[in-house]
Coordinates of C-alpha atoms (C1' of nucleotides) in Angstrom, one line a residue:
Chain A
M1 CA -24.5 -9.4 -12.0
I2 CA -21.0 -8.3 -12.5
R3 CA -18.6 -9.8 -10.0
P4 CA -16.9 -7.1 -8.0
R5 CA -13.1 -7.2 -8.3
S6 CA -10.4 -4.8 -8.3
I7 CA -7.7 -4.3 -10.9
S8 CA -4.3 -5.9 -10.2
G9 CA -1.8 -3.5 -8.6
L10 CA -4.4 -0.9 -7.4
R11 CA -4.5 -0.7 -3.7
E12 CA -7.5 0.4 -1.8
F13 CA -7.9 0.5 2.0
L14 CA -10.6 -0.6 4.5
P15 CA -11.9 2.3 6.6
A16 CA -9.5 1.7 9.6
E17 CA -6.6 1.5 7.2
Q18 CA -7.6 4.6 5.3
I19 CA -7.9 6.5 8.6
A20 CA -4.4 5.5 9.5
F21 CA -3.2 6.5 6.0
N22 CA -4.8 9.9 6.3
R23 CA -3.1 10.5 9.6
C24 CA 0.2 10.0 7.7
V25 CA -0.9 12.4 5.0
E26 CA -1.7 15.0 7.6
I27 CA 1.8 14.6 9.2
V28 CA 3.4 15.0 5.9
R29 CA 1.3 18.0 5.0
K30 CA 2.0 19.6 8.3
H31 CA 5.8 19.4 8.0
F32 CA 5.7 20.5 4.4
E33 CA 3.8 23.6 5.5
L34 CA 6.0 24.2 8.5
A35 CA 8.8 24.5 6.0
G36 CA 6.8 27.2 4.2
A37 CA 5.8 25.1 1.1
V38 CA 2.6 26.1 -0.7
P39 CA 0.1 23.5 -1.9
L40 CA -0.1 22.7 -5.6
S41 CA -2.6 20.5 -7.3
T42 CA -2.3 19.5 -11.0
P43 CA -4.7 17.5 -13.2
A44 CA -4.4 13.7 -13.3
F45 CA -3.5 13.9 -17.0
E46 CA -1.4 16.1 -19.1
L47 CA -0.7 16.4 -22.8
R48 CA 1.2 13.4 -23.9
E49 CA 4.0 15.6 -25.4
V50 CA 4.4 17.5 -22.2
L51 CA 4.7 14.3 -20.1
L52 CA 7.0 12.5 -22.4
A53 CA 9.2 15.5 -23.2
K54 CA 12.0 14.1 -21.1
E55 CA 13.3 11.3 -23.3
G56 CA 14.0 8.0 -21.7
G57 CA 12.8 6.0 -24.7
D58 CA 10.5 3.0 -24.7
S59 CA 11.3 2.0 -21.1
V60 CA 9.4 5.2 -20.1
D61 CA 6.8 5.1 -22.7
R62 CA 5.8 1.6 -21.8
Q63 CA 4.8 2.6 -18.3
V64 CA 2.6 5.5 -19.2
Y65 CA -1.1 5.2 -19.4
G66 CA -2.8 6.9 -22.3
V67 CA -6.0 8.7 -21.9
H68 CA -8.6 8.9 -24.6
R69 CA -12.3 9.0 -25.1
L70 CA -13.9 5.6 -25.5
A71 CA -15.5 6.8 -28.7
D72 CA -12.1 7.6 -30.1
G73 CA -11.0 4.0 -30.3
G74 CA -7.8 4.1 -28.3
E75 CA -4.8 3.6 -30.5
D76 CA -3.7 7.2 -30.6
T77 CA -4.0 9.4 -27.6
D78 CA -3.1 12.9 -27.0
Y79 CA -3.3 12.7 -23.2
A80 CA -1.6 10.6 -20.7
L81 CA -1.8 10.0 -16.9
R82 CA 1.0 11.5 -15.0
F83 CA 3.6 9.0 -13.7
D84 CA 5.2 11.4 -11.2
L85 CA 4.6 14.9 -9.8
T86 CA 7.9 16.4 -10.7
V87 CA 7.3 16.6 -14.4
P88 CA 3.8 18.3 -14.0
M89 CA 5.4 20.7 -11.6
A90 CA 8.1 21.6 -14.0
R91 CA 5.5 22.3 -16.6
F92 CA 3.5 24.4 -14.2
V93 CA 6.4 26.4 -13.1
A94 CA 7.6 27.0 -16.7
Q95 CA 4.1 28.0 -17.7
H96 CA 3.4 30.3 -14.8
A97 CA 7.0 31.6 -14.1
G98 CA 5.8 35.1 -14.6
E99 CA 3.2 34.8 -11.9
L100 CA 5.2 33.0 -9.3
T101 CA 7.5 34.3 -6.6
F102 CA 10.9 32.6 -6.6
P103 CA 12.2 30.6 -5.0
F104 CA 9.0 28.7 -5.5
R105 CA 8.6 26.2 -2.7
R106 CA 5.7 23.9 -3.3
Y107 CA 4.3 20.6 -2.1
Q108 CA 2.0 18.2 -3.8
I109 CA 0.2 15.1 -2.4
Q110 CA -1.6 13.3 -5.3
P111 CA -1.9 10.0 -7.0
V112 CA 0.4 9.0 -9.9
W113 CA 0.0 6.0 -12.3
R114 CA 2.6 3.7 -13.6
G115 CA 2.0 0.8 -15.9
E116 CA 4.3 -1.7 -14.4
R117 CA 3.7 -5.3 -13.6
A118 CA 2.4 -5.5 -10.0
Q119 CA 4.7 -7.0 -7.5
A120 CA 5.3 -6.8 -3.8
G121 CA 5.0 -3.2 -2.6
R122 CA 4.7 -1.8 -6.1
Y123 CA 1.4 -0.4 -7.3
R124 CA 0.2 0.9 -10.5
E125 CA -1.6 3.7 -8.7
F126 CA -0.1 5.3 -5.6
I127 CA 0.0 8.5 -3.7
Q128 CA 3.2 10.5 -3.9
C129 CA 4.1 13.3 -1.5
D130 CA 6.5 15.7 -3.2
I131 CA 8.2 18.8 -1.9
D132 CA 10.4 20.9 -4.2
V133 CA 12.1 24.2 -4.2
V134 CA 12.6 25.9 -7.6
G135 CA 14.9 28.9 -8.0
D136 CA 15.1 31.5 -10.8
Q137 CA 18.5 31.2 -12.5
T138 CA 20.2 30.0 -9.3
L139 CA 19.2 28.1 -6.1
S140 CA 21.3 28.1 -2.9
L141 CA 22.6 24.8 -1.7
I142 CA 21.0 25.5 1.6
N143 CA 17.8 24.3 0.1
D144 CA 19.5 20.9 -0.5
A145 CA 20.0 20.8 3.2
E146 CA 16.5 21.7 4.1
I147 CA 15.0 18.7 2.3
P148 CA 16.5 16.1 4.7
A149 CA 15.5 18.2 7.7
I150 CA 11.9 18.2 6.5
I151 CA 12.0 14.4 5.9
D152 CA 13.6 13.9 9.3
G153 CA 10.7 15.7 11.0
I154 CA 8.1 13.7 9.1
F155 CA 9.5 10.2 9.9
K156 CA 10.2 11.1 13.5
E157 CA 6.6 12.2 14.0
M158 CA 5.3 9.1 12.2
N159 CA 7.1 7.1 14.8
I160 CA 8.1 4.3 12.4
G161 CA 11.3 3.2 14.1
P162 CA 14.9 4.1 13.2
F163 CA 15.5 5.4 9.7
Q164 CA 18.4 6.7 7.8
I165 CA 18.4 9.5 5.3
R166 CA 21.3 8.8 3.0
M167 CA 22.8 11.5 0.9
S168 CA 25.4 11.8 -1.8
N169 CA 26.2 13.9 -4.8
R170 CA 26.1 12.6 -8.3
K171 CA 29.1 14.8 -9.4
L172 CA 31.2 12.9 -6.9
L173 CA 30.5 9.5 -8.2
E174 CA 30.5 10.6 -11.8
G175 CA 33.8 12.3 -11.4
F176 CA 35.2 9.4 -9.5
L177 CA 34.1 6.8 -12.1
S178 CA 35.4 9.0 -14.9
G179 CA 38.7 9.4 -13.1
S180 CA 38.8 5.6 -12.6
G181 CA 38.8 4.9 -16.3
I182 CA 35.1 4.2 -16.9
P183 CA 34.2 5.6 -20.3
S184 CA 31.9 8.6 -20.2
D185 CA 29.2 6.9 -22.2
A186 CA 29.1 4.1 -19.7
I187 CA 28.9 6.1 -16.5
A188 CA 25.2 6.3 -16.4
D189 CA 25.0 2.5 -16.6
A190 CA 27.7 2.0 -14.0
M191 CA 25.8 4.3 -11.7
R192 CA 22.6 2.3 -12.2
V193 CA 24.5 -0.8 -11.2
I194 CA 26.0 0.8 -8.1
D195 CA 22.6 2.2 -7.1
K196 CA 21.4 -1.4 -6.5
I197 CA 24.1 -2.1 -3.9
D198 CA 21.6 -2.0 -1.1
K199 CA 19.4 -4.5 -2.8
V200 CA 21.8 -7.1 -4.1
G201 CA 24.9 -6.6 -2.0
P202 CA 28.5 -5.5 -2.8
D203 CA 29.6 -8.9 -4.2
E204 CA 27.0 -8.8 -7.0
I205 CA 27.8 -5.2 -7.8
R206 CA 31.5 -6.1 -8.1
K207 CA 30.6 -9.0 -10.4
E208 CA 28.4 -6.8 -12.6
L209 CA 30.9 -4.0 -12.8
A210 CA 33.7 -6.5 -13.7
E211 CA 31.6 -8.1 -16.4
T212 CA 30.3 -4.9 -17.9
F213 CA 33.3 -2.6 -17.8
S214 CA 36.2 -5.0 -17.3
P215 CA 38.3 -2.5 -15.3
G216 CA 41.6 -3.7 -13.7
A217 CA 41.5 -5.4 -10.4
E218 CA 43.1 -2.5 -8.7
Q219 CA 40.5 -0.1 -10.1
L220 CA 37.7 -2.3 -9.2
D221 CA 39.0 -2.5 -5.6
R222 CA 39.1 1.2 -5.5
I223 CA 35.6 1.6 -6.8
M224 CA 34.3 -0.9 -4.3
V225 CA 36.0 0.8 -1.4
Y226 CA 34.6 4.1 -2.6
V227 CA 31.0 3.0 -3.0
S228 CA 31.0 1.3 0.3
L229 CA 31.8 4.5 2.1
R230 CA 28.9 5.2 4.4
G231 CA 28.6 6.9 7.8
P232 CA 28.5 10.2 9.7
A233 CA 29.1 13.2 7.4
E234 CA 32.4 14.4 8.8
E235 CA 33.9 11.0 8.8
V236 CA 32.9 10.2 5.2
I237 CA 34.1 13.6 3.9
E238 CA 37.5 13.1 5.6
K239 CA 37.9 9.6 4.2
L240 CA 36.8 10.7 0.8
L241 CA 39.6 13.3 0.7
T242 CA 42.1 10.8 1.8
L243 CA 41.0 8.1 -0.6
A244 CA 40.9 10.3 -3.6
P245 CA 42.3 13.8 -3.1
A246 CA 40.0 16.2 -5.0
D247 CA 42.8 17.7 -7.1
S248 CA 44.0 14.3 -8.2
L249 CA 40.8 13.6 -10.1
N250 CA 38.8 16.2 -12.0
E251 CA 36.7 19.2 -11.8
T252 CA 33.5 17.3 -11.6
Y253 CA 34.7 15.4 -8.6
A254 CA 36.1 18.5 -6.9
A255 CA 32.8 20.3 -7.4
G256 CA 31.0 17.3 -5.9
V257 CA 33.2 17.3 -2.8
E258 CA 32.6 21.0 -2.3
E259 CA 28.8 20.7 -2.7
L260 CA 28.5 17.7 -0.5
T261 CA 30.5 19.3 2.2
T262 CA 28.5 22.5 2.1
V263 CA 25.2 20.7 2.2
A264 CA 26.3 18.3 5.0
R265 CA 27.3 21.2 7.1
A266 CA 24.0 23.0 6.7
V267 CA 22.2 19.8 7.5
A268 CA 24.1 19.6 10.8
S269 CA 23.2 23.2 11.5
L270 CA 19.5 22.3 11.0
G271 CA 19.9 19.9 13.9
L272 CA 20.2 16.5 12.2
T273 CA 22.7 14.0 13.6
S274 CA 24.2 10.8 12.3
E275 CA 21.4 8.9 14.0
T276 CA 19.2 9.7 11.0
F277 CA 21.4 11.4 8.5
V278 CA 24.5 9.9 6.8
L279 CA 26.5 10.2 3.7
D280 CA 26.4 7.2 1.4
L281 CA 28.5 7.3 -1.7
S282 CA 26.6 4.4 -3.3
V283 CA 23.4 6.5 -3.6
A284 CA 23.2 7.4 -7.3
R285 CA 19.5 7.2 -8.3
G286 CA 18.6 5.8 -11.7
L287 CA 17.2 9.1 -12.9
S288 CA 19.2 10.9 -15.4
Y289 CA 17.8 14.3 -14.5
Y290 CA 19.5 14.6 -11.1
T291 CA 22.6 16.6 -11.4
G292 CA 23.9 17.1 -7.9
T293 CA 22.6 16.2 -4.4
V294 CA 20.8 12.9 -4.2
Y295 CA 18.8 11.3 -1.4
E296 CA 17.5 8.0 -0.4
T297 CA 15.8 7.0 2.8
T298 CA 15.6 3.5 4.4
L299 CA 14.2 2.0 7.5
V300 CA 17.1 0.6 9.6
D301 CA 15.2 -2.4 11.0
H302 CA 13.4 -3.2 7.7
P303 CA 15.9 -3.0 4.8
G304 CA 13.5 -5.3 2.8
I305 CA 11.1 -2.4 2.5
G306 CA 13.6 -0.6 0.3
S307 CA 13.8 3.1 -0.2
I308 CA 10.8 4.9 1.3
C309 CA 11.6 8.3 0.0
S310 CA 14.1 9.7 -2.5
G311 CA 15.0 12.7 -4.5
G312 CA 17.7 15.2 -5.4
R313 CA 18.8 18.3 -7.3
Y314 CA 18.1 18.9 -10.9
E315 CA 19.8 21.9 -12.5
N316 CA 17.4 22.5 -15.3
L317 CA 14.3 20.3 -15.4
A318 CA 12.0 23.0 -16.6
G319 CA 14.4 23.5 -19.5
L320 CA 12.2 21.2 -21.4
Y321 CA 9.4 23.8 -21.3
T322 CA 11.2 27.2 -21.1
S323 CA 14.5 28.8 -21.9
R324 CA 14.5 30.4 -18.4
K325 CA 16.9 28.5 -16.2
L326 CA 15.0 27.1 -13.2
P327 CA 17.1 24.8 -11.0
G328 CA 15.4 22.8 -8.3
V329 CA 15.8 20.4 -5.5
G330 CA 13.1 18.1 -4.1
I331 CA 12.1 14.8 -2.7
S332 CA 9.2 12.4 -2.9
I333 CA 7.6 10.0 -0.5
G334 CA 5.8 7.0 -2.1
L335 CA 3.2 7.0 0.6
T336 CA 1.1 4.1 -0.5
R337 CA 3.9 1.7 -0.5
L338 CA 5.3 3.1 2.7
V339 CA 2.1 2.9 4.6
T340 CA 1.2 -0.6 3.3
R341 CA 4.5 -2.0 4.3
L342 CA 4.3 -0.3 7.7
M343 CA 0.9 -1.9 8.3
E344 CA 2.2 -5.3 7.3
A345 CA 5.2 -4.9 9.6
G346 CA 2.9 -3.8 12.5
L347 CA 4.7 -0.4 12.6
L348 CA 1.6 1.6 12.1
A349 CA -1.4 1.3 14.3
V350 CA -4.6 0.4 12.5
E351 CA -7.4 0.6 15.1
Q352 CA -10.3 2.9 14.7
A353 CA -12.8 2.6 11.9
T354 CA -14.6 5.7 12.8
T355 CA -13.7 9.4 12.6
A356 CA -16.1 10.3 15.4
P357 CA -15.1 9.6 18.9
V358 CA -18.6 9.5 20.4
L359 CA -21.5 7.1 19.8
V360 CA -24.9 8.2 21.0
T361 CA -26.8 5.0 21.8
V362 CA -30.6 4.8 21.4
L363 CA -32.2 3.2 24.4
D364 CA -35.7 4.5 23.8
P365 CA -36.5 4.9 20.1
G366 CA -39.5 7.0 21.2
S367 CA -37.2 9.7 22.4
L368 CA -35.1 9.9 19.2
D369 CA -35.3 13.7 19.2
R370 CA -33.3 13.8 22.4
Y371 CA -30.5 11.6 21.0
L372 CA -30.4 13.6 17.8
N373 CA -30.3 16.8 19.8
V374 CA -27.3 15.7 21.9
A375 CA -25.4 14.6 18.8
G376 CA -26.1 18.1 17.4
L377 CA -24.8 19.7 20.5
L378 CA -21.6 17.7 20.4
R379 CA -21.0 18.4 16.7
K380 CA -21.5 22.1 17.2
A381 CA -18.8 21.9 19.9
G382 CA -16.5 20.3 17.4
I383 CA -16.8 16.8 18.8
G384 CA -17.6 14.1 16.3
A385 CA -20.7 12.0 17.1
E386 CA -22.8 9.4 15.5
V387 CA -26.3 8.2 16.6
A388 CA -26.9 4.4 16.6
T389 CA -30.1 4.3 14.6
E390 CA -29.8 0.9 13.0
Q391 CA -29.5 -1.5 15.9
R392 CA -32.6 -2.4 17.7
K393 CA -31.0 -3.7 20.9
I394 CA -28.6 -1.8 23.1
G395 CA -26.2 -4.7 23.1
Q396 CA -25.9 -4.6 19.4
Q397 CA -25.3 -0.9 19.6
F398 CA -22.4 -1.5 22.0
K399 CA -21.0 -4.2 19.8
Y400 CA -21.1 -1.7 16.9
A401 CA -19.4 0.9 19.0
D402 CA -16.7 -1.7 20.0
R403 CA -16.0 -2.8 16.5
K404 CA -15.7 0.6 15.0
G405 CA -13.6 1.8 17.8
F406 CA -15.6 4.7 19.3
I407 CA -13.9 6.1 22.4
L408 CA -17.1 7.0 24.4
A409 CA -20.7 6.0 24.3
L410 CA -23.6 8.1 25.6
V411 CA -26.5 6.2 27.2
A412 CA -29.8 7.6 28.5
G413 CA -33.4 6.4 29.0
G414 CA -36.4 7.5 31.0
D415 CA -34.5 7.8 34.3
E416 CA -31.8 10.0 32.9
F417 CA -34.2 12.2 30.9
A418 CA -36.2 12.8 34.1
A419 CA -33.0 13.7 36.0
G420 CA -31.5 15.8 33.2
T421 CA -28.4 13.6 33.0
W422 CA -26.5 11.3 30.6
Q423 CA -24.3 8.3 31.3
V424 CA -21.0 8.5 29.6
K425 CA -19.2 5.2 29.1
T426 CA -15.5 4.8 28.3
L427 CA -15.6 1.8 26.0
A428 CA -12.0 0.7 26.5
T429 CA -12.6 0.2 30.2
G430 CA -16.3 -0.2 30.6
E431 CA -16.3 2.6 33.1
Q432 CA -19.5 4.6 33.2
V433 CA -20.2 8.0 34.8
V434 CA -23.4 10.1 35.2
I435 CA -23.1 13.6 34.0
E436 CA -25.6 16.5 34.1
E437 CA -26.6 17.5 30.6
V438 CA -25.4 21.1 31.1
K439 CA -21.9 19.9 31.8
L440 CA -21.9 17.2 29.1
V441 CA -20.0 18.9 26.3
E442 CA -17.3 20.2 28.7
T443 CA -16.9 16.8 30.4
I444 CA -16.7 14.9 27.1
R445 CA -14.1 17.3 25.8
R446 CA -12.0 16.7 28.9
M447 CA -12.4 12.9 28.7
L448 CA -11.3 12.9 25.1
A449 CA -8.3 15.1 25.8
G450 CA -7.2 12.9 28.7
Chain B
rG1 C1' 8.3 -7.3 -22.3
rC2 C1' 10.2 -12.3 -19.8
rG3 C1' 9.8 -16.4 -16.1
rG4 C1' 7.7 -19.1 -11.7
rG5 C1' 3.4 -20.0 -8.3
rU6 C1' -1.8 -20.2 -7.1
rG7 C1' -7.3 -20.2 -8.1
rU8 C1' -12.5 -24.7 -3.2
rA9 C1' -17.5 -20.4 1.9
rG10 C1' -16.7 -13.2 3.3
rC11 C1' -11.1 -14.4 4.9
rU12 C1' -7.0 -18.2 5.5
rC13 C1' -6.8 -22.9 3.8
rA14 C1' -7.7 -28.6 4.0
rG15 C1' -9.8 -32.4 0.8
rU16 C1' -11.3 -35.7 -3.2
rC17 C1' -5.3 -42.0 -5.6
rG18 C1' -12.0 -39.7 -10.5
rG19 C1' -17.8 -41.8 -7.3
rU20 C1' -23.6 -39.9 -5.2
rU21 C1' -25.1 -35.1 0.9
rA22 C1' -17.4 -30.8 -0.4
rG23 C1' -14.9 -29.7 5.2
rA24 C1' -12.2 -26.8 9.3
rG25 C1' -10.7 -22.3 11.7
rC26 C1' -11.7 -17.3 11.8
rG27 C1' -15.6 -13.9 10.4
rC28 C1' -21.0 -13.1 9.9
rC29 C1' -26.3 -13.7 11.8
rA30 C1' -29.5 -15.3 15.9
rG31 C1' -30.3 -16.9 21.0
rA32 C1' -28.6 -17.7 26.2
rU33 C1' -28.3 -12.1 28.4
rU34 C1' -36.0 -7.8 26.5
rG35 C1' -31.0 -0.7 30.1
rU36 C1' -24.8 -2.3 28.3
rG37 C1' -19.8 -4.5 23.9
rG38 C1' -15.2 -7.5 24.2
rC39 C1' -15.1 -13.7 27.0
rU40 C1' -18.1 -18.3 26.9
rC41 C1' -21.8 -21.7 25.1
rU42 C1' -25.7 -23.2 21.6
rG43 C1' -27.9 -22.9 16.9
rG44 C1' -28.0 -20.9 11.8
rA45 C1' -27.0 -18.8 7.0
rG46 C1' -23.4 -18.9 3.3
rG47 C1' -20.1 -22.7 -2.2
rU48 C1' -21.7 -22.1 -10.6
rC49 C1' -14.8 -26.0 -6.3
rG50 C1' -12.1 -19.1 -11.5
rU51 C1' -14.1 -19.8 -16.8
rG52 C1' -14.5 -22.7 -21.4
rG53 C1' -13.5 -27.2 -23.7
rG54 C1' -11.6 -32.4 -23.7
rU55 C1' -11.1 -37.6 -21.7
rU56 C1' -14.8 -40.6 -18.9
rC57 C1' -20.7 -44.2 -17.2
rG58 C1' -19.3 -40.1 -13.9
rA59 C1' -14.7 -34.4 -13.4
rU60 C1' -14.1 -29.8 -7.9
rU61 C1' -10.2 -33.9 -8.8
rC62 C1' -6.9 -35.9 -14.9
rC63 C1' -5.6 -33.1 -19.8
rC64 C1' -5.7 -28.5 -22.8
rA65 C1' -6.9 -23.6 -23.3
rU66 C1' -8.2 -19.1 -21.2
rC67 C1' -8.9 -15.4 -17.5
rA68 C1' -7.7 -13.6 -12.8
rC69 C1' -4.6 -13.0 -8.8
rU70 C1' 0.4 -13.4 -7.0
rC71 C1' 5.9 -13.6 -6.7
rG72 C1' 10.4 -12.4 -9.3
rC73 C1' 13.3 -10.3 -13.6
rC74 C1' 13.6 -5.9 -17.0
rC75 C1' 12.3 -1.1 -15.7
rC76 C1' 11.2 2.3 -12.0
rA77 C1' 11.6 9.7 -14.6

RNA sequence: GCGGGUGUAGCUCAGUCGGUUAGAGCGCCAGAUUGUGGCUCUGGAGGUCGUGGGUUCGAUUCCCAUCACUCGCCCCA
């Protein structure tokens, strides 16, 4: 016998957890579709050259799983499992550009695989929920503002406590660092250091920047003040102009200020307030492909969970696959990690282990046809129902109902059959009412609604 | 790729300074209660002590290796 065990870093859920997880998926899907995004589904694996087109070197390679037929041995592989949904989408858009209507606004909720060492909250297989808007040649900055609005709707409906969508613009930080004397070939590294500020704290960042780039004390102070800017959009923009007037730096910086201002205004017009949306100049994102707007989202009461959703604008991601310029902006929710952490923190209710609200108990096995018949009636009316066929005793049937979290139980035996009635029991309270069979569906529908 | 921690019942863990029948809580099953769950009580099932080797009269315990899980670092498109 082979001992059943799962592979490290692969998370699977028990039924009640999976039901809670699926509820979250439905919320995400609903808001994506409310924003007009169309569904896209791409295969789990792609050609290796397509997937690894975007350089990144060994650090990227190392995390990608190769796919090969067992008979082929395994050293060389032409296929690989996708590690995100953005790259497959870029390939798809480039490939089908002639058949798509732009701007192409798509969402995609599928698993991705990353060959990392497992650690708390990091999995080797997880579900990502992506939404992106891709334009033909150009893409309005208004789309950059829609992204936070969509995310805002999702997390509010998930009811997971206070959260903060933090936005910045890479041109801003890039221009600022460059204007502060950081050599251009070191800017990406400096941004990676700064991006960790939330995790390791400002003191550590200061230390790392000092060690790596040895700027003057005055410069370092300026950088630290700058990356610590965080708050309501108007306030941050005002401070940012005071701290470093746009014309005193460079074009990149000036463009960043302008873009950030435009996007922040549109976000406000879409109804977001500083309660859930702020500007945060330390947001940089490690990704090299982001070129403008960047987002990061955190739970205010649970900073330890880290970023639960992030993304940004990329001017030319599909440029890897086509000469047609296709700029995009998008965001991704790492749903597996988010939901797992929410469950651990008790922020997500995990209760029912059934998808049907009604259990039809079997008091008299000789009248099984009646029980099956009523289950069929309920199902035809769109009400989920299960018949308790496996437990001999009624007590066991109720215990089963209790454990799986059914809302209602139907009970009937000889007396009820003779009278043409059913007893409907509300499991949470133990309350039980007698209902005529002709009114049963209607009554149950009302009870479930209330 | 690098470093730390842990492997004993389904789960969380205790224990054995090396000794004959390895424990608890929770969970599970049954009964008390043959047309009613959650609470209570009683009884019961369930263990190659991760695996392989070494030391020893004797190893779940000590040593080595290995595997697995786990936490962190690197990285995280």
